mmCIF file of C-alpha atoms in Angstrom:
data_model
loop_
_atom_site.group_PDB
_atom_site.id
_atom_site.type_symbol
_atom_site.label_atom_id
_atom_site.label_comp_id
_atom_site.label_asym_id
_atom_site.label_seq_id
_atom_site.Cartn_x
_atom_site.Cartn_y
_atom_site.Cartn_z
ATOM 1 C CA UNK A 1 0.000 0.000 0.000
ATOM 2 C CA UNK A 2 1.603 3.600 -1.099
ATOM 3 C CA UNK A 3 0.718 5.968 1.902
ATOM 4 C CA UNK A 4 1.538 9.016 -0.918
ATOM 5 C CA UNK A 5 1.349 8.072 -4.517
ATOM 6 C CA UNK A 6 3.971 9.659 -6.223
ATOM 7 C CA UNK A 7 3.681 13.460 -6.715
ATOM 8 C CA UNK A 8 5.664 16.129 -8.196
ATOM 9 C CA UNK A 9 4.679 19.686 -6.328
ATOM 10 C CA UNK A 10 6.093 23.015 -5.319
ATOM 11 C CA UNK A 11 5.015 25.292 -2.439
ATOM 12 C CA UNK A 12 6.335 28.721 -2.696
ATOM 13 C CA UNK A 13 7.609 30.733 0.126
ATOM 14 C CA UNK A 14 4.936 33.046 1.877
ATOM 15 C CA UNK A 15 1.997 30.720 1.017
ATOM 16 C CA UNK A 16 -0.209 29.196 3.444
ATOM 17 C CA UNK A 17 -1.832 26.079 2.245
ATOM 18 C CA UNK A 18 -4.701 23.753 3.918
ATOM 19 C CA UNK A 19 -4.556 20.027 3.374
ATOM 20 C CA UNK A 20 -7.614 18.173 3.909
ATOM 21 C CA UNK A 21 -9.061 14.769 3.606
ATOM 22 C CA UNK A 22 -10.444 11.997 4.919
ATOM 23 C CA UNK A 23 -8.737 9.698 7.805
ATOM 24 C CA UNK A 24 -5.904 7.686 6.302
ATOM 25 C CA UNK A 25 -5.777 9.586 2.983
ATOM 26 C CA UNK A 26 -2.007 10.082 4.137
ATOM 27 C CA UNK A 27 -2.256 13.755 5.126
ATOM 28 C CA UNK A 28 0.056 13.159 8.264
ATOM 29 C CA UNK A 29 2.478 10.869 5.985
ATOM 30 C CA UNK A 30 3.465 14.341 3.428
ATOM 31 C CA UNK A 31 4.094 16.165 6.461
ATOM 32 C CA UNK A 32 6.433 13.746 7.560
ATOM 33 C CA UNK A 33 7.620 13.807 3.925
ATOM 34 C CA UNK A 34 8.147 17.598 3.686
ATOM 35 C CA UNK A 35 9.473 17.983 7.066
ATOM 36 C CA UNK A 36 12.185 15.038 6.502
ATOM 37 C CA UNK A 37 10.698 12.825 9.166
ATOM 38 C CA UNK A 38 10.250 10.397 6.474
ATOM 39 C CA UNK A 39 12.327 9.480 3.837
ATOM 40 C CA UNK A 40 10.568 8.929 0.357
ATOM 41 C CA UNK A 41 10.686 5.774 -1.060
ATOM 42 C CA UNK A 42 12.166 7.754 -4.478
ATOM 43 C CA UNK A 43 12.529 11.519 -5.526
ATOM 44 C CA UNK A 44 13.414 14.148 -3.530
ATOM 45 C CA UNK A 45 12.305 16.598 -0.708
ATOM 46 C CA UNK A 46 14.007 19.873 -1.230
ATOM 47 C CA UNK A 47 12.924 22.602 1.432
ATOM 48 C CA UNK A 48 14.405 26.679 0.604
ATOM 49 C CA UNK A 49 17.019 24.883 -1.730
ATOM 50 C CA UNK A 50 17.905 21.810 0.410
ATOM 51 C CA UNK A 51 17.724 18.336 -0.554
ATOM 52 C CA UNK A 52 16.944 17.086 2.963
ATOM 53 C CA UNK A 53 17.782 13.235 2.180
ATOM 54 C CA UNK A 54 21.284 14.941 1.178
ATOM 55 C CA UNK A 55 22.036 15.615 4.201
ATOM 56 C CA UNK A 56 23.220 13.694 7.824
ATOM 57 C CA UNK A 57 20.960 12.387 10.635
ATOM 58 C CA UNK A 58 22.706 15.706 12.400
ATOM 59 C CA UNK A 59 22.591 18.124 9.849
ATOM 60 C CA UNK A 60 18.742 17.093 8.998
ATOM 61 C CA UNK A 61 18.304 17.674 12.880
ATOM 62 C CA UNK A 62 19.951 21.284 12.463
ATOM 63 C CA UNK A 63 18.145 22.183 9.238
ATOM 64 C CA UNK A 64 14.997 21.283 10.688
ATOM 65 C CA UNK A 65 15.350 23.538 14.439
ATOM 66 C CA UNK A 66 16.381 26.391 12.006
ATOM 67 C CA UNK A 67 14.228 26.176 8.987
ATOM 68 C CA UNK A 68 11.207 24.366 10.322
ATOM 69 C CA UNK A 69 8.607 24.150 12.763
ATOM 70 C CA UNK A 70 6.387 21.422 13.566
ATOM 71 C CA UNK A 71 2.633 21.203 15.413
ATOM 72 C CA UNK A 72 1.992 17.452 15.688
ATOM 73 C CA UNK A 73 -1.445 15.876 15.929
ATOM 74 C CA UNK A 74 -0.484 15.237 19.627
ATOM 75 C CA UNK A 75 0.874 17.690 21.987
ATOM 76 C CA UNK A 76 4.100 15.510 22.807
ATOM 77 C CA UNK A 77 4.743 17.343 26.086
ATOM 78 C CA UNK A 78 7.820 15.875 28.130
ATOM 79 C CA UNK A 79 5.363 15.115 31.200
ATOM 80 C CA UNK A 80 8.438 16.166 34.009
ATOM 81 C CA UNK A 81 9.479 19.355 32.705
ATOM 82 C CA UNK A 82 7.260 22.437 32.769
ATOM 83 C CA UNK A 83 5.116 24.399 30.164
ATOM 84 C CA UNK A 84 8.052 26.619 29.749
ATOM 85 C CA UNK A 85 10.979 24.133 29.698
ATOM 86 C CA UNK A 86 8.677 22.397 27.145
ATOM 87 C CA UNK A 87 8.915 25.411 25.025
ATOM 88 C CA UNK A 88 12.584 25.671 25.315
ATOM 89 C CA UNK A 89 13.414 22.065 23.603
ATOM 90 C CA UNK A 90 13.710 23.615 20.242
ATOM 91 C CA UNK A 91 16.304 25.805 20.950
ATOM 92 C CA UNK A 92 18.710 23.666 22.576
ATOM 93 C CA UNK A 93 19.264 21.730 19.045
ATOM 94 C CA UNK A 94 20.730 25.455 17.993
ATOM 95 C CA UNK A 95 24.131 26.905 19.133
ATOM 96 C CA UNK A 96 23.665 29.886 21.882
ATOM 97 C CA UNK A 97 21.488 32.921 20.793
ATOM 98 C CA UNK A 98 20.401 31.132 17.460
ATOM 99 C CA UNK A 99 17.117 30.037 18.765
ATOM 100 C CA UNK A 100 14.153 31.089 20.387
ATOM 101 C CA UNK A 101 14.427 32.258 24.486
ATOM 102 C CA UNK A 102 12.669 33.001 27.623
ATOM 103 C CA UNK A 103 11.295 35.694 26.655
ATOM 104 C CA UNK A 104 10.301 34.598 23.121
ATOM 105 C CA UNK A 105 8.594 31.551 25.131
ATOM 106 C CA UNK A 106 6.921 33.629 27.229
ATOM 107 C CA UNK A 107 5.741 36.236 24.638
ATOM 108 C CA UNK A 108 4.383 32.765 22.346
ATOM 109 C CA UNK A 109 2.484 31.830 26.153
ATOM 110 C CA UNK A 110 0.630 35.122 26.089
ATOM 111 C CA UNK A 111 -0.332 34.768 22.138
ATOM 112 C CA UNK A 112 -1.741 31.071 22.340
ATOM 113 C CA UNK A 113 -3.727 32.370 25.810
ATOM 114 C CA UNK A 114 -1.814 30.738 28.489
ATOM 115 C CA UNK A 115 0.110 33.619 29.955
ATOM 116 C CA UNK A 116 0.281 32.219 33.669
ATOM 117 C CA UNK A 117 0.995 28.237 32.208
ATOM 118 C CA UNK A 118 4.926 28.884 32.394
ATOM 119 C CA UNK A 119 5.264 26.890 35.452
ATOM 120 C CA UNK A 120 2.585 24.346 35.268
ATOM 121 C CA UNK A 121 3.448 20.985 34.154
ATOM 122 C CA UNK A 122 1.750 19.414 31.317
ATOM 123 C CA UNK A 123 -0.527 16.927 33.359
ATOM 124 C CA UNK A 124 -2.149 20.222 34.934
ATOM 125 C CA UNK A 125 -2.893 21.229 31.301
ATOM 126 C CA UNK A 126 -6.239 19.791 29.592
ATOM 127 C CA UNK A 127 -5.981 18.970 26.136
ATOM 128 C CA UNK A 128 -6.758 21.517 24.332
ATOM 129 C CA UNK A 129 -4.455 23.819 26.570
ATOM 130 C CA UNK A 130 -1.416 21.266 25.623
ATOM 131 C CA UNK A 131 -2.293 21.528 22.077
ATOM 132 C CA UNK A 132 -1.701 25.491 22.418
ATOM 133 C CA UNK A 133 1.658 24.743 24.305
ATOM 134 C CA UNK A 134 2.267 22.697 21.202
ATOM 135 C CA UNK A 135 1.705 25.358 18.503
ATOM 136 C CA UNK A 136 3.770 27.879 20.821
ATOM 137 C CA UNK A 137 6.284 25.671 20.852
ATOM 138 C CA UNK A 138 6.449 24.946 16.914
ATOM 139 C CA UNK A 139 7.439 28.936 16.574
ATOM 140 C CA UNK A 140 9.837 29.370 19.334
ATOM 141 C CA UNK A 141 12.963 29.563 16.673
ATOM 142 C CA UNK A 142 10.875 31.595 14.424
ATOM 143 C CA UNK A 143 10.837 29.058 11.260
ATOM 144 C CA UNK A 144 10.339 29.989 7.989
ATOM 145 C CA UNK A 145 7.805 27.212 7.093
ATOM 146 C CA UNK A 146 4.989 25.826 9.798
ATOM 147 C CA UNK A 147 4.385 22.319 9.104
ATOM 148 C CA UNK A 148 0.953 21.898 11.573
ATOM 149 C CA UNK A 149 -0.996 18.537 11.805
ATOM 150 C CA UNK A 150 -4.461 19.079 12.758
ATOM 151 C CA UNK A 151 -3.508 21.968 15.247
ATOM 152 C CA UNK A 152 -6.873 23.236 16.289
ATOM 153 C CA UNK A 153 -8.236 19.450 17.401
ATOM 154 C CA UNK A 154 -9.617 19.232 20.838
ATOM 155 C CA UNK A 155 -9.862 22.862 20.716
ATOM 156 C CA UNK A 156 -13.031 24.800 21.198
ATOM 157 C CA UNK A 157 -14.244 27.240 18.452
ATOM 158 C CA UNK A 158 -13.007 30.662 19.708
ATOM 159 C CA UNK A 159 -9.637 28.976 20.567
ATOM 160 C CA UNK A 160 -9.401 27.181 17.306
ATOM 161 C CA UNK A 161 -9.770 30.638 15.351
ATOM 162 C CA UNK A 162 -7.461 32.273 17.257
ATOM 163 C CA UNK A 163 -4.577 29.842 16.691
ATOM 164 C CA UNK A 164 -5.595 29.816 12.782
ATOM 165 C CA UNK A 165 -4.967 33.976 13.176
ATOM 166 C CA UNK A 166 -1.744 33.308 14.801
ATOM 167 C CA UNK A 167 -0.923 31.354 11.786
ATOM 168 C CA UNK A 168 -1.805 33.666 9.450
ATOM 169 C CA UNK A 169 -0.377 36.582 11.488
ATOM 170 C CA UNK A 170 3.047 34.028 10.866
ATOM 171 C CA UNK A 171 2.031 34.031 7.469
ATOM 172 C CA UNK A 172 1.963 37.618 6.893
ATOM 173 C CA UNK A 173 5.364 38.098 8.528
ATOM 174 C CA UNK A 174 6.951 35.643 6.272
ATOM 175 C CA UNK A 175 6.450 32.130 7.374
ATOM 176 C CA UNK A 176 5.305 29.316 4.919
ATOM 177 C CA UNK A 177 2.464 27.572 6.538
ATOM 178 C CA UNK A 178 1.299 23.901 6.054
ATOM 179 C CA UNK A 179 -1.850 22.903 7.672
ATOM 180 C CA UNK A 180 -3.342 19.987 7.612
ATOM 181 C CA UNK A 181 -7.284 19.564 8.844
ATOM 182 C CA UNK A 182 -10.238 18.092 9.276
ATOM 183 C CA UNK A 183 -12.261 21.448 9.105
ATOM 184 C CA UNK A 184 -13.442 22.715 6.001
ATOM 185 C CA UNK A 185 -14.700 25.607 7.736
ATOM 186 C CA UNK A 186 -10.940 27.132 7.964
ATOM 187 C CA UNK A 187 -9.779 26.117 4.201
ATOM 188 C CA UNK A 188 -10.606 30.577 3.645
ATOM 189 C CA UNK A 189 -7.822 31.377 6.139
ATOM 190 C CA UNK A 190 -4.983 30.136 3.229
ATOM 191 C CA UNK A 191 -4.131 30.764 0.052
ATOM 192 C CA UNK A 192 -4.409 27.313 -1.314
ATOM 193 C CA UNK A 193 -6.265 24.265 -0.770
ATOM 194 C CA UNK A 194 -5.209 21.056 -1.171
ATOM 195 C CA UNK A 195 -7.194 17.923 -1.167
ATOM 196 C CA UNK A 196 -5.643 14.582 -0.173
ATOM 197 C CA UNK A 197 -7.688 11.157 -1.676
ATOM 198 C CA UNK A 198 -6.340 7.872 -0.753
ATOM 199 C CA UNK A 199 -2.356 9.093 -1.393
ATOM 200 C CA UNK A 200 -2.955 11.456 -4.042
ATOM 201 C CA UNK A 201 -2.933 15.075 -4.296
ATOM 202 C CA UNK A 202 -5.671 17.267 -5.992
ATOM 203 C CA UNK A 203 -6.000 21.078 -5.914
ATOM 204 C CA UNK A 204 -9.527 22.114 -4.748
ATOM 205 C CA UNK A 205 -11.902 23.872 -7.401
#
Protein backbone atom coordinates (compact mmCIF):
# COMPACT_ATOMS: atom_id res chain seq x y z
CA UNK A 1 0.00 0.00 0.00
CA UNK A 2 1.60 3.60 -1.10
CA UNK A 3 0.72 5.97 1.90
CA UNK A 4 1.54 9.02 -0.92
CA UNK A 5 1.35 8.07 -4.52
CA UNK A 6 3.97 9.66 -6.22
CA UNK A 7 3.68 13.46 -6.71
CA UNK A 8 5.66 16.13 -8.20
CA UNK A 9 4.68 19.69 -6.33
CA UNK A 10 6.09 23.02 -5.32
CA UNK A 11 5.01 25.29 -2.44
CA UNK A 12 6.34 28.72 -2.70
CA UNK A 13 7.61 30.73 0.13
CA UNK A 14 4.94 33.05 1.88
CA UNK A 15 2.00 30.72 1.02
CA UNK A 16 -0.21 29.20 3.44
CA UNK A 17 -1.83 26.08 2.25
CA UNK A 18 -4.70 23.75 3.92
CA UNK A 19 -4.56 20.03 3.37
CA UNK A 20 -7.61 18.17 3.91
CA UNK A 21 -9.06 14.77 3.61
CA UNK A 22 -10.44 12.00 4.92
CA UNK A 23 -8.74 9.70 7.81
CA UNK A 24 -5.90 7.69 6.30
CA UNK A 25 -5.78 9.59 2.98
CA UNK A 26 -2.01 10.08 4.14
CA UNK A 27 -2.26 13.76 5.13
CA UNK A 28 0.06 13.16 8.26
CA UNK A 29 2.48 10.87 5.98
CA UNK A 30 3.46 14.34 3.43
CA UNK A 31 4.09 16.17 6.46
CA UNK A 32 6.43 13.75 7.56
CA UNK A 33 7.62 13.81 3.92
CA UNK A 34 8.15 17.60 3.69
CA UNK A 35 9.47 17.98 7.07
CA UNK A 36 12.18 15.04 6.50
CA UNK A 37 10.70 12.82 9.17
CA UNK A 38 10.25 10.40 6.47
CA UNK A 39 12.33 9.48 3.84
CA UNK A 40 10.57 8.93 0.36
CA UNK A 41 10.69 5.77 -1.06
CA UNK A 42 12.17 7.75 -4.48
CA UNK A 43 12.53 11.52 -5.53
CA UNK A 44 13.41 14.15 -3.53
CA UNK A 45 12.30 16.60 -0.71
CA UNK A 46 14.01 19.87 -1.23
CA UNK A 47 12.92 22.60 1.43
CA UNK A 48 14.40 26.68 0.60
CA UNK A 49 17.02 24.88 -1.73
CA UNK A 50 17.90 21.81 0.41
CA UNK A 51 17.72 18.34 -0.55
CA UNK A 52 16.94 17.09 2.96
CA UNK A 53 17.78 13.23 2.18
CA UNK A 54 21.28 14.94 1.18
CA UNK A 55 22.04 15.62 4.20
CA UNK A 56 23.22 13.69 7.82
CA UNK A 57 20.96 12.39 10.63
CA UNK A 58 22.71 15.71 12.40
CA UNK A 59 22.59 18.12 9.85
CA UNK A 60 18.74 17.09 9.00
CA UNK A 61 18.30 17.67 12.88
CA UNK A 62 19.95 21.28 12.46
CA UNK A 63 18.14 22.18 9.24
CA UNK A 64 15.00 21.28 10.69
CA UNK A 65 15.35 23.54 14.44
CA UNK A 66 16.38 26.39 12.01
CA UNK A 67 14.23 26.18 8.99
CA UNK A 68 11.21 24.37 10.32
CA UNK A 69 8.61 24.15 12.76
CA UNK A 70 6.39 21.42 13.57
CA UNK A 71 2.63 21.20 15.41
CA UNK A 72 1.99 17.45 15.69
CA UNK A 73 -1.44 15.88 15.93
CA UNK A 74 -0.48 15.24 19.63
CA UNK A 75 0.87 17.69 21.99
CA UNK A 76 4.10 15.51 22.81
CA UNK A 77 4.74 17.34 26.09
CA UNK A 78 7.82 15.88 28.13
CA UNK A 79 5.36 15.11 31.20
CA UNK A 80 8.44 16.17 34.01
CA UNK A 81 9.48 19.36 32.71
CA UNK A 82 7.26 22.44 32.77
CA UNK A 83 5.12 24.40 30.16
CA UNK A 84 8.05 26.62 29.75
CA UNK A 85 10.98 24.13 29.70
CA UNK A 86 8.68 22.40 27.15
CA UNK A 87 8.91 25.41 25.03
CA UNK A 88 12.58 25.67 25.31
CA UNK A 89 13.41 22.06 23.60
CA UNK A 90 13.71 23.62 20.24
CA UNK A 91 16.30 25.81 20.95
CA UNK A 92 18.71 23.67 22.58
CA UNK A 93 19.26 21.73 19.04
CA UNK A 94 20.73 25.45 17.99
CA UNK A 95 24.13 26.91 19.13
CA UNK A 96 23.67 29.89 21.88
CA UNK A 97 21.49 32.92 20.79
CA UNK A 98 20.40 31.13 17.46
CA UNK A 99 17.12 30.04 18.77
CA UNK A 100 14.15 31.09 20.39
CA UNK A 101 14.43 32.26 24.49
CA UNK A 102 12.67 33.00 27.62
CA UNK A 103 11.29 35.69 26.66
CA UNK A 104 10.30 34.60 23.12
CA UNK A 105 8.59 31.55 25.13
CA UNK A 106 6.92 33.63 27.23
CA UNK A 107 5.74 36.24 24.64
CA UNK A 108 4.38 32.76 22.35
CA UNK A 109 2.48 31.83 26.15
CA UNK A 110 0.63 35.12 26.09
CA UNK A 111 -0.33 34.77 22.14
CA UNK A 112 -1.74 31.07 22.34
CA UNK A 113 -3.73 32.37 25.81
CA UNK A 114 -1.81 30.74 28.49
CA UNK A 115 0.11 33.62 29.96
CA UNK A 116 0.28 32.22 33.67
CA UNK A 117 0.99 28.24 32.21
CA UNK A 118 4.93 28.88 32.39
CA UNK A 119 5.26 26.89 35.45
CA UNK A 120 2.59 24.35 35.27
CA UNK A 121 3.45 20.98 34.15
CA UNK A 122 1.75 19.41 31.32
CA UNK A 123 -0.53 16.93 33.36
CA UNK A 124 -2.15 20.22 34.93
CA UNK A 125 -2.89 21.23 31.30
CA UNK A 126 -6.24 19.79 29.59
CA UNK A 127 -5.98 18.97 26.14
CA UNK A 128 -6.76 21.52 24.33
CA UNK A 129 -4.45 23.82 26.57
CA UNK A 130 -1.42 21.27 25.62
CA UNK A 131 -2.29 21.53 22.08
CA UNK A 132 -1.70 25.49 22.42
CA UNK A 133 1.66 24.74 24.30
CA UNK A 134 2.27 22.70 21.20
CA UNK A 135 1.70 25.36 18.50
CA UNK A 136 3.77 27.88 20.82
CA UNK A 137 6.28 25.67 20.85
CA UNK A 138 6.45 24.95 16.91
CA UNK A 139 7.44 28.94 16.57
CA UNK A 140 9.84 29.37 19.33
CA UNK A 141 12.96 29.56 16.67
CA UNK A 142 10.87 31.60 14.42
CA UNK A 143 10.84 29.06 11.26
CA UNK A 144 10.34 29.99 7.99
CA UNK A 145 7.80 27.21 7.09
CA UNK A 146 4.99 25.83 9.80
CA UNK A 147 4.38 22.32 9.10
CA UNK A 148 0.95 21.90 11.57
CA UNK A 149 -1.00 18.54 11.80
CA UNK A 150 -4.46 19.08 12.76
CA UNK A 151 -3.51 21.97 15.25
CA UNK A 152 -6.87 23.24 16.29
CA UNK A 153 -8.24 19.45 17.40
CA UNK A 154 -9.62 19.23 20.84
CA UNK A 155 -9.86 22.86 20.72
CA UNK A 156 -13.03 24.80 21.20
CA UNK A 157 -14.24 27.24 18.45
CA UNK A 158 -13.01 30.66 19.71
CA UNK A 159 -9.64 28.98 20.57
CA UNK A 160 -9.40 27.18 17.31
CA UNK A 161 -9.77 30.64 15.35
CA UNK A 162 -7.46 32.27 17.26
CA UNK A 163 -4.58 29.84 16.69
CA UNK A 164 -5.60 29.82 12.78
CA UNK A 165 -4.97 33.98 13.18
CA UNK A 166 -1.74 33.31 14.80
CA UNK A 167 -0.92 31.35 11.79
CA UNK A 168 -1.80 33.67 9.45
CA UNK A 169 -0.38 36.58 11.49
CA UNK A 170 3.05 34.03 10.87
CA UNK A 171 2.03 34.03 7.47
CA UNK A 172 1.96 37.62 6.89
CA UNK A 173 5.36 38.10 8.53
CA UNK A 174 6.95 35.64 6.27
CA UNK A 175 6.45 32.13 7.37
CA UNK A 176 5.31 29.32 4.92
CA UNK A 177 2.46 27.57 6.54
CA UNK A 178 1.30 23.90 6.05
CA UNK A 179 -1.85 22.90 7.67
CA UNK A 180 -3.34 19.99 7.61
CA UNK A 181 -7.28 19.56 8.84
CA UNK A 182 -10.24 18.09 9.28
CA UNK A 183 -12.26 21.45 9.10
CA UNK A 184 -13.44 22.71 6.00
CA UNK A 185 -14.70 25.61 7.74
CA UNK A 186 -10.94 27.13 7.96
CA UNK A 187 -9.78 26.12 4.20
CA UNK A 188 -10.61 30.58 3.65
CA UNK A 189 -7.82 31.38 6.14
CA UNK A 190 -4.98 30.14 3.23
CA UNK A 191 -4.13 30.76 0.05
CA UNK A 192 -4.41 27.31 -1.31
CA UNK A 193 -6.27 24.27 -0.77
CA UNK A 194 -5.21 21.06 -1.17
CA UNK A 195 -7.19 17.92 -1.17
CA UNK A 196 -5.64 14.58 -0.17
CA UNK A 197 -7.69 11.16 -1.68
CA UNK A 198 -6.34 7.87 -0.75
CA UNK A 199 -2.36 9.09 -1.39
CA UNK A 200 -2.96 11.46 -4.04
CA UNK A 201 -2.93 15.08 -4.30
CA UNK A 202 -5.67 17.27 -5.99
CA UNK A 203 -6.00 21.08 -5.91
CA UNK A 204 -9.53 22.11 -4.75
CA UNK A 205 -11.90 23.87 -7.40
Amino acid sequence: MVAVAPLSGRIARGEFVMITGRSGAGKSTLLALMGGLTRPDGGRVTVMGQDLWALSDAERARFRARHIGFVFQFASLIPTLTVLENLLIPASFLPPGEGGDRKRALELLERVGLPDCADRLPWQLSGGQQKRVAVARALLNRPEVLLADEPTADLDEETERAIVELFVEENRAGTTVVMVTHNKDLVPFASRHLILNAGQVHLAS
